[in-house]
Amino acid sequence: MSTPPQAPTPTPTPTPRERALRLRELVVDGPLVLPNAWDAGSAAVIASAGAPAIATTSGGVSWSLGHGDGHRLDRAQAVEAARRIVAAVDVPVTVDAEGGYGPTPADVAATVAALVGAGAVGVNLEDSTAVGGPLFPVAEQADRLRAARTAAAAAGLPELVVNARTDVLLFGLGGLDDVLARAEAYAEAGADGLFVPGLLDLDALAGLCERSPLPVNAMAVAGGPTVAELAATGVRRVSVGTGLAQLAYTAARRAAAELLGAGTLAELDGALGFGELNGLYRG
């Protein structure tokens, strides 16, 4: 009598600690390429393309919730969006927490604790107080990063990956020496990485990577250096900010304009199939 086939043993769901350690490994083995997601659907699609981790974009999340980018979300909205994204994928998720949804270390601590509770295993925390600046003074931002580190440990995830974003160059508020001064203070405060949007000069990036006490994250943009070129400078993380969200919304507008104008549907050619998309979700 033949033995009935055994059902496959389900793969255990990674614990938050395992996901956080995996995110750390990906940076060490990097460069880690992060096509940024903005909702559960985009996260599922990006993961299905082979992304080993998901990073969110505050701009894309804000747009999807009917807000402009730039500190216009509140903590509850950001945390709930993160919760949905985490639930949609099996890979580590690191969340763009903007400035921590409040100016004080206590605000940052509350945000980090809530995001850990939502399943995030990494956060981006920026040092700008508003779009265009000014920036938090170095010592204040260091205190905010220490609060993030302490809050993560208190929430049971001391392995949380804290990526410290500095907007010195993005907003033209200083030079590379200012970036390095902040990198040193942020490293001492417990940050795990340094994100420097606005810096795409390859020679300058190479110099920063050589001197920074923290692994460097660069933001790739259309028409800028390739991932390979960025990696050659020593960059350990590459993200694209709102780039994919912009592309998705652009595609929607083009298709809508075609349908409303010519009445044709050529812009829909090559779209992912309904069944393929529908099959990405657990619920």
Short mmCIF file of C-alpha atoms in Angstrom, two decimals:
data_model
loop_
_atom_site.label_atom_id
_atom_site.label_comp_id
_atom_site.label_asym_id
_atom_site.label_seq_id
_atom_site.Cartn_x
_atom_site.Cartn_y
_atom_site.Cartn_z
CA MET A 1 0.00 0.00 0.00
CA SER A 2 1.46 3.30 -1.05
CA THR A 3 2.15 5.99 1.51
CA PRO A 4 0.14 9.16 0.95
CA PRO A 5 2.29 12.17 0.10
CA GLN A 6 3.23 14.30 3.05
CA ALA A 7 2.13 17.90 3.09
CA PRO A 8 5.11 20.27 2.88
CA THR A 9 6.26 21.64 6.21
CA PRO A 10 5.36 25.32 6.32
CA THR A 11 8.30 27.69 6.48
CA PRO A 12 8.38 29.40 9.88
CA THR A 13 7.67 33.12 9.78
CA PRO A 14 10.87 35.00 10.66
CA THR A 15 10.81 36.78 13.99
CA PRO A 16 11.33 40.55 14.12
CA ARG A 17 14.83 39.95 15.49
CA GLU A 18 15.63 37.61 12.61
CA ARG A 19 14.35 40.16 10.11
CA ALA A 20 16.37 42.95 11.69
CA LEU A 21 19.53 40.84 11.66
CA ARG A 22 18.81 39.94 8.03
CA LEU A 23 18.51 43.64 7.17
CA ARG A 24 21.88 44.26 8.81
CA GLU A 25 23.45 41.39 6.85
CA LEU A 26 22.10 42.76 3.59
CA VAL A 27 23.84 46.08 4.19
CA VAL A 28 27.12 44.38 5.13
CA ASP A 29 26.93 42.20 2.02
CA GLY A 30 25.61 45.14 -0.04
CA PRO A 31 24.99 47.27 -1.71
CA LEU A 32 21.42 46.70 -0.65
CA VAL A 33 19.12 48.02 -3.39
CA LEU A 34 15.77 49.26 -2.08
CA PRO A 35 13.05 50.19 -4.62
CA ASN A 36 10.84 52.15 -2.21
CA ALA A 37 7.22 51.13 -1.61
CA TRP A 38 4.32 53.33 -0.55
CA ASP A 39 1.50 50.90 0.29
CA ALA A 40 0.83 47.20 0.75
CA GLY A 41 0.26 46.65 -2.97
CA SER A 42 3.48 48.29 -4.10
CA ALA A 43 5.40 46.43 -1.37
CA ALA A 44 4.00 43.08 -2.53
CA VAL A 45 4.86 43.85 -6.17
CA ILE A 46 8.40 44.96 -5.29
CA ALA A 47 8.95 41.85 -3.16
CA SER A 48 7.68 39.67 -6.01
CA ALA A 49 10.36 41.23 -8.24
CA GLY A 50 12.99 39.79 -5.91
CA ALA A 51 13.67 42.60 -3.44
CA PRO A 52 15.30 41.11 -0.32
CA ALA A 53 13.93 43.95 1.82
CA ILE A 54 11.38 46.75 1.54
CA ALA A 55 11.96 50.41 2.31
CA THR A 56 9.07 52.84 2.40
CA THR A 57 8.98 56.39 1.06
CA SER A 58 7.24 59.02 3.17
CA GLY A 59 6.36 60.94 0.02
CA GLY A 60 4.63 58.00 -1.58
CA VAL A 61 2.87 57.04 1.65
CA SER A 62 1.70 60.62 2.10
CA TRP A 63 0.36 60.82 -1.45
CA SER A 64 -1.47 57.52 -1.09
CA LEU A 65 -3.21 58.91 2.00
CA GLY A 66 -4.15 62.22 0.39
CA HIS A 67 -1.39 64.40 1.84
CA GLY A 68 1.64 66.19 0.47
CA ASP A 69 5.10 65.07 1.57
CA GLY A 70 7.13 66.86 4.19
CA HIS A 71 6.07 66.19 7.80
CA ARG A 72 2.35 66.29 6.96
CA LEU A 73 1.49 62.81 8.19
CA ASP A 74 0.91 62.18 11.86
CA ARG A 75 2.35 59.27 13.80
CA ALA A 76 -0.83 57.21 13.77
CA GLN A 77 -1.19 57.43 9.98
CA ALA A 78 2.45 56.53 9.40
CA VAL A 79 2.36 53.57 11.79
CA GLU A 80 -0.84 52.16 10.33
CA ALA A 81 0.59 52.42 6.80
CA ALA A 82 3.72 50.61 8.00
CA ARG A 83 1.61 47.89 9.62
CA ARG A 84 -0.18 47.16 6.34
CA ILE A 85 3.10 47.03 4.41
CA VAL A 86 4.74 44.69 6.92
CA ALA A 87 1.72 42.38 6.77
CA ALA A 88 1.92 42.20 2.97
CA VAL A 89 5.46 40.81 2.68
CA ASP A 90 7.79 38.25 4.24
CA VAL A 91 10.97 40.31 3.91
CA PRO A 92 12.35 42.91 6.34
CA VAL A 93 10.69 46.33 6.20
CA THR A 94 12.46 49.59 7.03
CA VAL A 95 10.23 52.64 7.40
CA ASP A 96 10.84 56.25 6.41
CA ALA A 97 9.78 57.92 9.66
CA GLU A 98 10.62 61.43 8.42
CA GLY A 99 11.65 63.51 11.45
CA GLY A 100 10.10 61.14 13.96
CA TYR A 101 6.69 62.91 14.02
CA GLY A 102 7.64 65.44 16.64
CA PRO A 103 10.67 67.51 17.59
CA THR A 104 11.65 66.02 20.94
CA PRO A 105 13.51 62.82 21.81
CA ALA A 106 10.30 61.65 23.50
CA ASP A 107 8.42 62.09 20.20
CA VAL A 108 11.03 60.03 18.36
CA ALA A 109 10.91 57.36 21.06
CA ALA A 110 7.13 57.10 20.78
CA THR A 111 7.35 56.78 17.00
CA VAL A 112 10.03 54.10 17.12
CA ALA A 113 8.16 52.09 19.75
CA ALA A 114 4.99 52.21 17.66
CA LEU A 115 6.81 51.22 14.46
CA VAL A 116 8.48 48.27 16.19
CA GLY A 117 5.02 47.27 17.38
CA ALA A 118 3.84 47.41 13.77
CA GLY A 119 6.60 45.01 12.70
CA ALA A 120 9.17 47.40 11.22
CA VAL A 121 12.79 46.36 11.71
CA GLY A 122 14.43 49.53 10.43
CA VAL A 123 13.75 53.27 10.42
CA ASN A 124 15.00 56.35 8.63
CA LEU A 125 15.15 59.45 10.82
CA GLU A 126 16.03 62.78 9.24
CA ASP A 127 17.60 65.86 10.78
CA SER A 128 15.55 68.52 8.98
CA THR A 129 12.78 70.25 10.89
CA ALA A 130 10.90 71.10 7.68
CA VAL A 131 11.33 70.88 3.93
CA GLY A 132 14.23 73.18 3.09
CA GLY A 133 15.42 73.31 6.69
CA PRO A 134 16.55 74.35 9.13
CA LEU A 135 18.22 71.26 10.54
CA PHE A 136 18.21 70.21 14.16
CA PRO A 137 21.49 71.20 15.79
CA VAL A 138 23.91 68.28 15.81
CA ALA A 139 23.64 67.65 19.55
CA GLU A 140 19.83 67.72 19.46
CA GLN A 141 19.66 65.27 16.58
CA ALA A 142 22.13 63.01 18.37
CA ASP A 143 19.83 63.02 21.40
CA ARG A 144 16.89 62.12 19.15
CA LEU A 145 18.84 59.21 17.69
CA ARG A 146 19.79 58.01 21.18
CA ALA A 147 16.12 58.09 22.07
CA ALA A 148 15.35 55.93 19.03
CA ARG A 149 18.00 53.40 20.05
CA THR A 150 16.75 53.27 23.65
CA ALA A 151 13.10 52.98 22.57
CA ALA A 152 13.89 50.10 20.23
CA ALA A 153 15.60 48.19 23.02
CA ALA A 154 12.73 48.88 25.41
CA ALA A 155 10.29 47.62 22.76
CA GLY A 156 12.21 44.35 22.52
CA LEU A 157 14.14 45.01 19.32
CA PRO A 158 17.61 46.36 20.13
CA GLU A 159 18.66 45.13 16.66
CA LEU A 160 16.47 47.77 14.95
CA VAL A 161 18.42 49.33 12.07
CA VAL A 162 18.53 53.12 12.51
CA ASN A 163 19.46 54.92 9.30
CA ALA A 164 20.26 58.55 10.05
CA ARG A 165 19.38 60.86 7.18
CA THR A 166 21.07 64.22 6.92
CA ASP A 167 19.70 66.91 4.63
CA VAL A 168 22.82 69.11 4.73
CA LEU A 169 23.47 68.71 1.01
CA LEU A 170 19.89 68.20 -0.16
CA PHE A 171 18.92 71.65 1.09
CA GLY A 172 22.28 73.33 0.49
CA LEU A 173 22.92 73.96 4.19
CA GLY A 174 26.60 73.03 4.28
CA GLY A 175 29.31 70.90 2.73
CA LEU A 176 30.90 67.50 3.14
CA ASP A 177 32.72 68.52 6.31
CA ASP A 178 29.35 69.29 7.88
CA VAL A 179 28.04 65.90 6.76
CA LEU A 180 31.03 64.16 8.31
CA ALA A 181 30.62 66.05 11.59
CA ARG A 182 27.05 64.85 11.75
CA ALA A 183 28.04 61.31 10.77
CA GLU A 184 30.47 61.14 13.67
CA ALA A 185 27.91 62.44 16.17
CA TYR A 186 25.18 60.18 14.81
CA ALA A 187 27.43 57.13 14.97
CA GLU A 188 28.26 57.89 18.60
CA ALA A 189 24.53 58.21 19.30
CA GLY A 190 23.88 54.69 18.00
CA ALA A 191 22.91 55.14 14.36
CA ASP A 192 23.67 52.23 12.01
CA GLY A 193 23.83 54.08 8.69
CA LEU A 194 24.07 57.50 7.08
CA PHE A 195 21.65 58.56 4.34
CA VAL A 196 22.78 61.57 2.29
CA PRO A 197 20.15 62.45 -0.33
CA GLY A 198 21.30 65.03 -2.83
CA LEU A 199 24.84 63.66 -3.15
CA LEU A 200 25.43 61.94 -6.50
CA ASP A 201 28.91 63.19 -7.40
CA LEU A 202 30.83 59.92 -7.54
CA ASP A 203 34.15 61.34 -6.40
CA ALA A 204 32.53 63.08 -3.44
CA LEU A 205 30.61 59.95 -2.56
CA ALA A 206 33.79 57.88 -2.64
CA GLY A 207 35.47 60.37 -0.32
CA LEU A 208 32.52 60.32 2.04
CA CYS A 209 32.36 56.52 2.10
CA GLU A 210 36.07 56.38 2.89
CA ARG A 211 35.83 58.82 5.80
CA SER A 212 32.34 58.14 7.22
CA PRO A 213 32.13 56.08 10.41
CA LEU A 214 28.77 54.80 9.16
CA PRO A 215 27.80 52.87 6.00
CA VAL A 216 26.48 55.33 3.43
CA ASN A 217 23.07 55.21 1.74
CA ALA A 218 22.66 57.16 -1.53
CA MET A 219 19.43 58.02 -3.33
CA ALA A 220 19.50 57.13 -7.01
CA VAL A 221 17.58 59.34 -9.43
CA ALA A 222 16.62 59.19 -13.09
CA GLY A 223 19.57 60.24 -15.23
CA GLY A 224 22.01 59.84 -12.34
CA PRO A 225 24.65 57.20 -11.62
CA THR A 226 23.72 53.54 -11.93
CA VAL A 227 23.64 51.13 -9.00
CA ALA A 228 26.98 49.70 -10.15
CA GLU A 229 28.54 53.16 -10.27
CA LEU A 230 27.23 54.01 -6.81
CA ALA A 231 28.43 50.67 -5.45
CA ALA A 232 31.92 51.32 -6.78
CA THR A 233 32.18 54.36 -4.49
CA GLY A 234 31.59 52.20 -1.41
CA VAL A 235 27.88 53.00 -0.93
CA ARG A 236 26.17 50.19 1.01
CA ARG A 237 22.50 51.06 0.44
CA VAL A 238 20.79 52.50 -2.64
CA SER A 239 17.20 53.71 -2.53
CA VAL A 240 15.05 55.68 -4.96
CA GLY A 241 12.82 57.78 -2.71
CA THR A 242 9.56 58.64 -4.43
CA GLY A 243 10.82 57.48 -7.85
CA LEU A 244 8.67 54.37 -8.25
CA ALA A 245 5.59 56.09 -6.83
CA GLN A 246 6.05 58.93 -9.31
CA LEU A 247 6.31 56.42 -12.14
CA ALA A 248 3.17 54.57 -11.03
CA TYR A 249 1.12 57.75 -10.80
CA THR A 250 2.51 58.92 -14.13
CA ALA A 251 1.40 55.67 -15.76
CA ALA A 252 -2.08 56.07 -14.29
CA ARG A 253 -2.39 59.63 -15.62
CA ARG A 254 -1.14 58.65 -19.08
CA ALA A 255 -3.62 55.78 -19.31
CA ALA A 256 -6.47 57.94 -18.04
CA ALA A 257 -5.62 60.72 -20.51
CA GLU A 258 -5.55 58.24 -23.38
CA LEU A 259 -8.89 56.71 -22.38
CA LEU A 260 -10.54 60.10 -21.89
CA GLY A 261 -9.04 61.49 -25.10
CA ALA A 262 -8.57 59.02 -27.92
CA GLY A 263 -10.67 56.40 -26.16
CA THR A 264 -7.98 53.77 -26.71
CA LEU A 265 -6.12 51.59 -24.20
CA ALA A 266 -2.59 51.25 -25.58
CA GLU A 267 -1.10 52.49 -22.30
CA LEU A 268 -2.43 49.34 -20.63
CA ASP A 269 -0.33 47.07 -22.85
CA GLY A 270 2.11 45.06 -20.79
CA ALA A 271 0.29 45.60 -17.49
CA LEU A 272 0.55 42.91 -14.86
CA GLY A 273 -2.36 40.49 -15.12
CA PHE A 274 -5.26 40.55 -12.69
CA GLY A 275 -4.58 37.01 -11.53
CA GLU A 276 -0.89 37.67 -10.99
CA LEU A 277 -1.56 40.75 -8.89
CA ASN A 278 -4.42 39.16 -7.01
CA GLY A 279 -2.24 36.19 -6.15
CA LEU A 280 0.28 38.35 -4.28
CA TYR A 281 -2.03 38.87 -1.30
CA ARG A 282 -2.73 36.59 1.64
CA GLY A 283 -6.14 37.93 2.51
#
